[in-house]
Coordinates of C-alpha atoms and ligand atoms in Angstrom, one line a residue:
X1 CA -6.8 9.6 -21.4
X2 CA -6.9 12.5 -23.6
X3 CA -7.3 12.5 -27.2
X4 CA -5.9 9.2 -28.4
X5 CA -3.2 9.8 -31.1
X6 CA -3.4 7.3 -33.7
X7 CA -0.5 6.8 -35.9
X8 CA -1.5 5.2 -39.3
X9 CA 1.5 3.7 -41.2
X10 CA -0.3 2.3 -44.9
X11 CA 1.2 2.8 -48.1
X12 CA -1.9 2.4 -50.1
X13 CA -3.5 5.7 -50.0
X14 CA -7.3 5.1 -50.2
X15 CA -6.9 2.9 -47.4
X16 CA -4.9 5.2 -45.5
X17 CA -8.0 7.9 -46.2
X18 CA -10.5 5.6 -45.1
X19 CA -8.6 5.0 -41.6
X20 CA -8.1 8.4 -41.1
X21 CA -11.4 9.5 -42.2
X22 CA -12.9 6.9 -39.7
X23 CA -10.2 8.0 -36.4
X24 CA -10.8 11.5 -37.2
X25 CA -14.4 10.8 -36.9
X26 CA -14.0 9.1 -33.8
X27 CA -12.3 12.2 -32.5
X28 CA -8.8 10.6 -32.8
X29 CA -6.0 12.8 -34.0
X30 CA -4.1 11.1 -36.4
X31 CA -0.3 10.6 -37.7
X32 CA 0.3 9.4 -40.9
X33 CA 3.3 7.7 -42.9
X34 CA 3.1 6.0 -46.5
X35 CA 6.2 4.1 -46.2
X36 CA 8.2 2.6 -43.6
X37 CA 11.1 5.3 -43.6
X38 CA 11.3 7.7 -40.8
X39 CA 8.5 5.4 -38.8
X40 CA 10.8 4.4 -35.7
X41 CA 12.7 8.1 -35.3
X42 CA 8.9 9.4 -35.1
X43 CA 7.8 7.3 -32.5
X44 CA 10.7 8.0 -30.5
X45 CA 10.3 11.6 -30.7
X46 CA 6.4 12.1 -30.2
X47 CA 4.2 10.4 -28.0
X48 CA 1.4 8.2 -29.8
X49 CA -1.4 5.9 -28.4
X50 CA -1.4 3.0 -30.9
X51 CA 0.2 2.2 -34.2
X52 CA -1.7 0.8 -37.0
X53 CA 1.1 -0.9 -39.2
X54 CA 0.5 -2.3 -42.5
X55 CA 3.2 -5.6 -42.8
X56 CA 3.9 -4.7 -46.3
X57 CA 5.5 -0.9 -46.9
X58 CA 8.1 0.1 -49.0
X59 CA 11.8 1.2 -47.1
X60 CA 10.9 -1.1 -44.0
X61 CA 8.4 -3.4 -43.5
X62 CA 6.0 -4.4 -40.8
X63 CA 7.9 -7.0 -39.2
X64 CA 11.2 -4.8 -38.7
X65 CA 8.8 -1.7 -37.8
X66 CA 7.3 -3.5 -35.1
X67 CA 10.8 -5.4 -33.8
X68 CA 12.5 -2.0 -33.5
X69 CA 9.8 -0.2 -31.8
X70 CA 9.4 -2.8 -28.9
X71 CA 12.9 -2.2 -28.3
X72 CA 12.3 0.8 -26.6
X73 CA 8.5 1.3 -26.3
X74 CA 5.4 -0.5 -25.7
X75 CA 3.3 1.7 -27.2
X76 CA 0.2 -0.5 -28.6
X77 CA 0.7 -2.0 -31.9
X78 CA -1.8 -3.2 -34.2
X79 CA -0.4 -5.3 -37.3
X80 CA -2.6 -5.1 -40.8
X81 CA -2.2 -7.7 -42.9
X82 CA -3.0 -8.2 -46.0
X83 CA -3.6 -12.3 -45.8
X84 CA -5.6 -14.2 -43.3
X85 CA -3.4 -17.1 -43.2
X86 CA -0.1 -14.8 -42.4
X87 CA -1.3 -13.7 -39.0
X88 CA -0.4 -17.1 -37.4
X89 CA 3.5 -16.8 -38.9
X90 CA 3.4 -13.4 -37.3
X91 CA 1.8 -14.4 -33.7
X92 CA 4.5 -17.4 -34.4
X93 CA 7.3 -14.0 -34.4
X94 CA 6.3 -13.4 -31.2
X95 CA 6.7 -9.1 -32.4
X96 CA 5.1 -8.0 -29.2
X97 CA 1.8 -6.3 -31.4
X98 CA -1.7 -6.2 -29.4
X99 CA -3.8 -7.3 -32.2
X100 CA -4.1 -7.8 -35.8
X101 CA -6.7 -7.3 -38.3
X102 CA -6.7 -8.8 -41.8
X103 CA -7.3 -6.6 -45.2
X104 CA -10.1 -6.3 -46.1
X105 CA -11.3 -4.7 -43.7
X106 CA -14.7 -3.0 -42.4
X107 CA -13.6 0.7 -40.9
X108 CA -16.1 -0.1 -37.7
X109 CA -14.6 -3.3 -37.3
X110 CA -10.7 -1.2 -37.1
X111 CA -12.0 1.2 -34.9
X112 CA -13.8 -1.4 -32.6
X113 CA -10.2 -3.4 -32.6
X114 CA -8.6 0.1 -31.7
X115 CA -11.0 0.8 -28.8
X116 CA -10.4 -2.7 -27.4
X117 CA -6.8 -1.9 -27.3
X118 CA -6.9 1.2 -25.9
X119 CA -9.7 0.5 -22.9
X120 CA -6.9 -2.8 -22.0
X121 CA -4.7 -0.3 -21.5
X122 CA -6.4 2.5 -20.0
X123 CA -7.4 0.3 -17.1
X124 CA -4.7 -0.2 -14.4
X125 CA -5.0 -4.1 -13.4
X126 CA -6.8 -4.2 -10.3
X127 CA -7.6 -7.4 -9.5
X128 CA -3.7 -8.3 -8.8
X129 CA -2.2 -7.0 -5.1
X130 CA 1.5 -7.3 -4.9
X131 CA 2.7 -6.3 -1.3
X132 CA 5.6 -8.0 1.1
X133 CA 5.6 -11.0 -0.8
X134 CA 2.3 -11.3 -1.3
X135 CA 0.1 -11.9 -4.1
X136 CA -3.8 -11.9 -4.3
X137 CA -5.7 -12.4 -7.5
X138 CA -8.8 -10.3 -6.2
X139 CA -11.3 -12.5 -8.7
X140 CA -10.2 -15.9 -7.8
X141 CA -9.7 -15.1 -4.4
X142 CA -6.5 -16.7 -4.6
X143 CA -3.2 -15.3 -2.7
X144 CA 0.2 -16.6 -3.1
X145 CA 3.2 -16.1 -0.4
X146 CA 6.6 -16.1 -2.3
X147 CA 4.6 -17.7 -5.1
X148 CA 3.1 -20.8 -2.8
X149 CA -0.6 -20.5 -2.4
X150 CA -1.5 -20.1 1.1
X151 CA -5.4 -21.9 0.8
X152 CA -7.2 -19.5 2.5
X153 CA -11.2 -20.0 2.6
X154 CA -12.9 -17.5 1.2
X155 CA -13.6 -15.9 3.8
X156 CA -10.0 -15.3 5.1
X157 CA -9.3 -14.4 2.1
X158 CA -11.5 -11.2 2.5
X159 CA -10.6 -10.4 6.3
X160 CA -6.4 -10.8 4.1
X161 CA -7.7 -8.2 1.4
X162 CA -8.9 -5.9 3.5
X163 CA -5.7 -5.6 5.7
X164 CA -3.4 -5.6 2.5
X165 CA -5.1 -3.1 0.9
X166 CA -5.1 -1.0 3.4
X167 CA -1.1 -0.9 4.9
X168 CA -0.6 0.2 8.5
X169 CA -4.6 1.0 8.9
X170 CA -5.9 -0.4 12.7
X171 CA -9.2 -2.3 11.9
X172 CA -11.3 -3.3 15.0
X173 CA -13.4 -6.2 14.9
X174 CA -16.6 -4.7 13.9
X175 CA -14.8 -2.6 11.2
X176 CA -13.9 -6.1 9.6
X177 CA -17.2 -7.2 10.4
X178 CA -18.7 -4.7 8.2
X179 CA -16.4 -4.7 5.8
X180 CA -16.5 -7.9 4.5
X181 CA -19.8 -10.0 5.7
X182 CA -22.8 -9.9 4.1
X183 CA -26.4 -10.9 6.2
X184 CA -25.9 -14.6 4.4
X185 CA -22.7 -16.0 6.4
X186 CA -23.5 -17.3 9.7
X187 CA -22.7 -16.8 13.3
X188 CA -19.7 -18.5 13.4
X189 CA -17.6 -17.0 10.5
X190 CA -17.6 -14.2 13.0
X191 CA -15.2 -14.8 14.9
X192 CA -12.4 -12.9 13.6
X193 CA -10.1 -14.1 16.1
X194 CA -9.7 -17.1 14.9
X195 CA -10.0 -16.3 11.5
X196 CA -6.7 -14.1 12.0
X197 CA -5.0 -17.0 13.9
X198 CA -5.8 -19.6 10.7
X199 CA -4.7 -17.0 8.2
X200 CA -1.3 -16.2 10.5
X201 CA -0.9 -20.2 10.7
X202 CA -1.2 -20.6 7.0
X203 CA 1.3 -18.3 6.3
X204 CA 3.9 -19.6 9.1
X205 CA 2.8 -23.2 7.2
X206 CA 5.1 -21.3 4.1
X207 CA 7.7 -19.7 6.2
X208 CA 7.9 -19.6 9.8
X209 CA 8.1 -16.1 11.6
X210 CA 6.1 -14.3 9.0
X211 CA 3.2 -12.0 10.9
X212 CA 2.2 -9.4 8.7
X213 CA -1.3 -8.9 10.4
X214 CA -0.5 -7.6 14.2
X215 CA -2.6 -6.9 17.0
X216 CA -3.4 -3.1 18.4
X217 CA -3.6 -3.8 22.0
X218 CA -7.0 -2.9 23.0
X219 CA -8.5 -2.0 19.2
X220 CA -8.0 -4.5 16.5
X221 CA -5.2 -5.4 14.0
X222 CA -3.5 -3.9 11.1
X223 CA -1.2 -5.1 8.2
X224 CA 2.2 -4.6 9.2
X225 CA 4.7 -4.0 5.5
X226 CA 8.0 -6.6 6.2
Ligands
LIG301 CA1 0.9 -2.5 -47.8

């Protein structure tokens, strides 16, 4: 990402300095509005990285702010509010906003809350593979087939990931070998064969017919895209 464009929507002024004082600092450039007036049209027209909104403005509050700005954008949203007990009527709203942080505040702990909201965003989610109907959660080495999960052991589960993440690549048997197998499994998990067989049988367990891993007469297998 490049410099991360903060807008800052506060209609009490020193506040407002502080924040901006504190993004600048942290080599954010920042946007500023004092009221709620002329919020939504900005946002539509120039690209920004996160909101900070204040719930009570002047012209249009928070709470409209936030509801007309998820309507066509989901830029991240941080609410301000100015009582503890109101941020579980606004999670309760369901507006859509990343986070919210309750006045008053410390300036580290705001830009520690921004920096948590911009790294979850900045980081494409990785551990999720969606490909021909599959699904593998890459940390619980779980994978669904049209939503059922297929129980593969964990080690089928690797020998599956490494075909599905790489579409239409041959893989021989030592190639899988290496790929997935660390000096700690034993003998017999080697034989890839029949690992391929039990993972094609799983999957024909959810829908019959279904072979997206197919063998390369003479080299290996490779994931096949249905
Ligand atoms: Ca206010």
């Amino acid at each position: 990402m490049t410099t991360p464009k903060i807008l800052i929507v506060e209609d009490e002024e020193n506040i407002a300095e502080v924040l901006i004082a504190y993004c600048n600092q942290q080599g954010y450039v920042t946007e500023y509005f004092n009221n709620g007036k002329g919020v939504v049209n900005f946002v539509k027209q120039e690209h920004v990285d996160l909101i900070l909104l204040d719930l009570m403005l002047p012209e249009v509050d928070g709470i409209t702010l936030c509801r007309e700005i998820r309507m066509f954008s989901n830029v991240p949203i941080i609410m301000v509010t100015a009582k503890s007990e109101e941020v579980d009527r606004l999670l309760g709203l369901n507006l859509g906003a990343d986070d919210y942080i309750c006045k008053p505040f410390s300036p580290k702990e705001v830009i520690a809350r921004i920096q948590a909201v911009l790294r979850r965003i900045e980081q494409p989610k990785t551990d999720v593979i969606l490909q021909s109907g599959f699904k593998l959660y890459k940390e619980d080495y779980v994978a669904l087939f049209k939503g059922i999960n297929i129980g593969f052991t964990a080690v089928e589960f690797k020998i599956f990931l490494l075909f599905i993440s790489h579409v239409g690549r041959v893989f021989t048997r030592e190639d899988i070998i290496n790929n997935i197998y660390n000096q700690s499994l034993d003998m017999s998990d080697r034989n890839i064969d029949t690992h391929i067989k039990n993972i094609r049988k799983k999957i024909n367990e959810i829908e019959a017919g279904v072979n997206p891993i197919s063998a390369v007469y003479g080299v290996g297998y490779k994931f096949k895209e249905t």
